[in-house]
Amino acid sequence: MKFLTRCILSGSALLASIGAQAAPTASGFVTTSGQSFTLNGAPYTVVGANSYWVGLMGLSTTQMDQAFADIARAGATTVRTWGFNDVTSPTSTAYYQLWTNGTPTVNTGSTGLGNFDNVIAAAKAHGLRLIVTLTNNWSDYGGMDVYVNELIGQGQPHDYFYTNSATQAAYKNYVQTFVSRYVNEPTVMAWELANEPRCSGSTGTTSGTCNTTTITNWARTMSAYIKSIDSNHLVAIGDEGFFNEPSSPLYPYQGTEGIDFNANLQISTLDFGTAHLYPVSWGQTSDPTGFGVQWISDHATSQKTYNKPVILEEFGVTTNMTGTYTQWYSTILSSGLTGDLIWQAGSYLSSGATPNDGYTVYPNTSTYALETEHAAVLRARK
Ligand SMILES: *[C@@H]1O[C@H](CO)[C@@H](O)[C@H](O)[C@H]1NC(C)=O
Ligand SMILES: *[C@@H]1O[C@H](CO)[C@@H](O)[C@H](O)[C@H]1NC(C)=O
Ligand SMILES: *[C@@H]1O[C@H](CO)[C@@H](O)[C@H](O)[C@H]1NC(C)=O
Ligand SMILES: *[C@@H]1O[C@H](CO)[C@@H](O)[C@H](O)[C@H]1NC(C)=O
């Protein structure tokens, strides 16, 4: 007995010394099994936060480290972030693609993919996996409208992005460069085609011919393209999860933004479904909490029908946060929805507070405590 104890002690001392010397590692790729995610044969719980800004603000590696430490301390496993920033003149912080008179150049230097290497290293150091989104519907950080303006013409319809041969070739070129660099990197959990693709964009201009078929076809083509260059990683759209039931009285169910959640979930090269939840900005103001409860339940139903994981990968209200999130978390658990990521993480860095759009959850707040409690419960779920 005594001898055995000594053996165990010296064994753990050895492990500790290995741990102290080894660089942080992540082994195995996250994959799916039915409605669950798995990692090295065990269930992998997707729970955590969005931090779109961690690779965009020109943060030092120390600041990135603190940002991820604040997220990890809430029990997170997963962080969603932006793997794009399209600019038309170089910025001193971080950008990933520079457009000069219609010609895109991926920035592979220290303010570009070199910076993203640091994002990955900092996430890895905290045992976190990343969902990386490759362009934006919105004009924030460039997005689809830059491709349209530069290659088709200023102010041309936003939705030409999905169908024009030049924009699609440029998007594929960007994706190829970005994705290829990280094919063997297990810290990347998944690629997402775009943040919140819709027929209409920030310009408000649409061709009038875009519908759910347009974006479903685009998602099928581009997810297959990513799989053709990277068979290690999961792929999702990154959409808001709108349903396409034209007779529904509720706007997010009517298909008018060009998303058909159930059609997209059936695409074989898409591994999981995503939904966002912003009842107030979607005009669901009479009972935002109740709308969210229904929205989560309806996505859990699709998850079961099509037997793929579905995550609520963005959600937020700007008032009544803890009351609302308590009910939504409880619905995630009772409905069996696969996972969730809150919008959005915040930190107090040496350079100041990270961006607050009204939804930001900084450490040591009551919402952060609620998030932490939820993450523990979700991770313990069988
Ligand atoms: C997409 O961007 C357009 C403008 O570029 C905006 O009108 C639309 O609401 C955006 N959709 C989302 C989900 O962000
Ligand atoms: C979208 O429009 C095309 C014609 O422009 C049509 O063939 C297709 O059926 C439409 N899709 C839906 C879902 O209505
Ligand atoms: C606040 O959240 C509670 C849930 O705890 C909900 O019942 C109530 O309707 C919410 N109030 C508002 C104004 O959304
Ligand atoms: C939050 O609390 C922890 C532990 O009490 C502390 O280490 C950390 O500095 C605090 N963070 C902030 C941003 O106040």
PDB file of N, CA, C and O and ligand atoms in Angstrom, residues 209 211-213 244, ligand 2:
ATOM      1  N   THR A 209     -33.889  38.139 -57.579  1.00  0.00           N
ATOM      2  CA  THR A 209     -34.031  36.725 -57.949  1.00  0.00           C
ATOM      3  C   THR A 209     -33.504  35.795 -56.854  1.00  0.00           C
ATOM      4  O   THR A 209     -33.608  34.582 -56.983  1.00  0.00           O
ATOM      5  N   ASN A 211     -33.420  33.631 -53.653  1.00  0.00           N
ATOM      6  CA  ASN A 211     -34.329  32.993 -52.694  1.00  0.00           C
ATOM      7  C   ASN A 211     -33.559  31.890 -51.963  1.00  0.00           C
ATOM      8  O   ASN A 211     -32.333  31.790 -52.100  1.00  0.00           O
ATOM      9  N   THR A 212     -34.265  31.079 -51.206  1.00  0.00           N
ATOM     10  CA  THR A 212     -33.567  30.068 -50.401  1.00  0.00           C
ATOM     11  C   THR A 212     -32.768  29.094 -51.281  1.00  0.00           C
ATOM     12  O   THR A 212     -31.723  28.602 -50.858  1.00  0.00           O
ATOM     13  N   THR A 213     -33.248  28.840 -52.507  1.00  0.00           N
ATOM     14  CA  THR A 213     -32.527  27.929 -53.403  1.00  0.00           C
ATOM     15  C   THR A 213     -31.133  28.483 -53.716  1.00  0.00           C
ATOM     16  O   THR A 213     -30.159  27.725 -53.794  1.00  0.00           O
ATOM     17  N   ASN A 244     -38.098  28.038 -43.566  1.00  0.00           N
ATOM     18  CA  ASN A 244     -38.762  28.457 -44.806  1.00  0.00           C
ATOM     19  C   ASN A 244     -40.190  27.913 -44.835  1.00  0.00           C
ATOM     20  O   ASN A 244     -40.493  26.932 -45.497  1.00  0.00           O
TER      21      ASN A 244
HETATM   22  C1  LIG B   2     -36.203  30.196 -56.320  1.00  0.00           C
HETATM   23  O1  LIG B   2     -36.361  30.804 -57.589  1.00  0.00           O
HETATM   24  C2  LIG B   2     -36.147  29.913 -58.690  1.00  0.00           C
HETATM   25  C3  LIG B   2     -36.347  30.684 -59.965  1.00  0.00           C
HETATM   26  O2  LIG B   2     -35.707  31.910 -59.934  1.00  0.00           O
HETATM   27  C4  LIG B   2     -37.122  28.769 -58.620  1.00  0.00           C
HETATM   28  O3  LIG B   2     -36.823  27.840 -59.654  1.00  0.00           O
HETATM   29  C5  LIG B   2     -37.029  28.078 -57.291  1.00  0.00           C
HETATM   30  O4  LIG B   2     -38.028  27.106 -57.184  1.00  0.00           O
HETATM   31  C6  LIG B   2     -37.201  29.088 -56.160  1.00  0.00           C
HETATM   32  N1  LIG B   2     -37.012  28.404 -54.906  1.00  0.00           N
HETATM   33  C7  LIG B   2     -37.915  28.423 -53.933  1.00  0.00           C
HETATM   34  C8  LIG B   2     -37.567  27.668 -52.706  1.00  0.00           C
HETATM   35  O5  LIG B   2     -38.962  29.018 -54.027  1.00  0.00           O
END
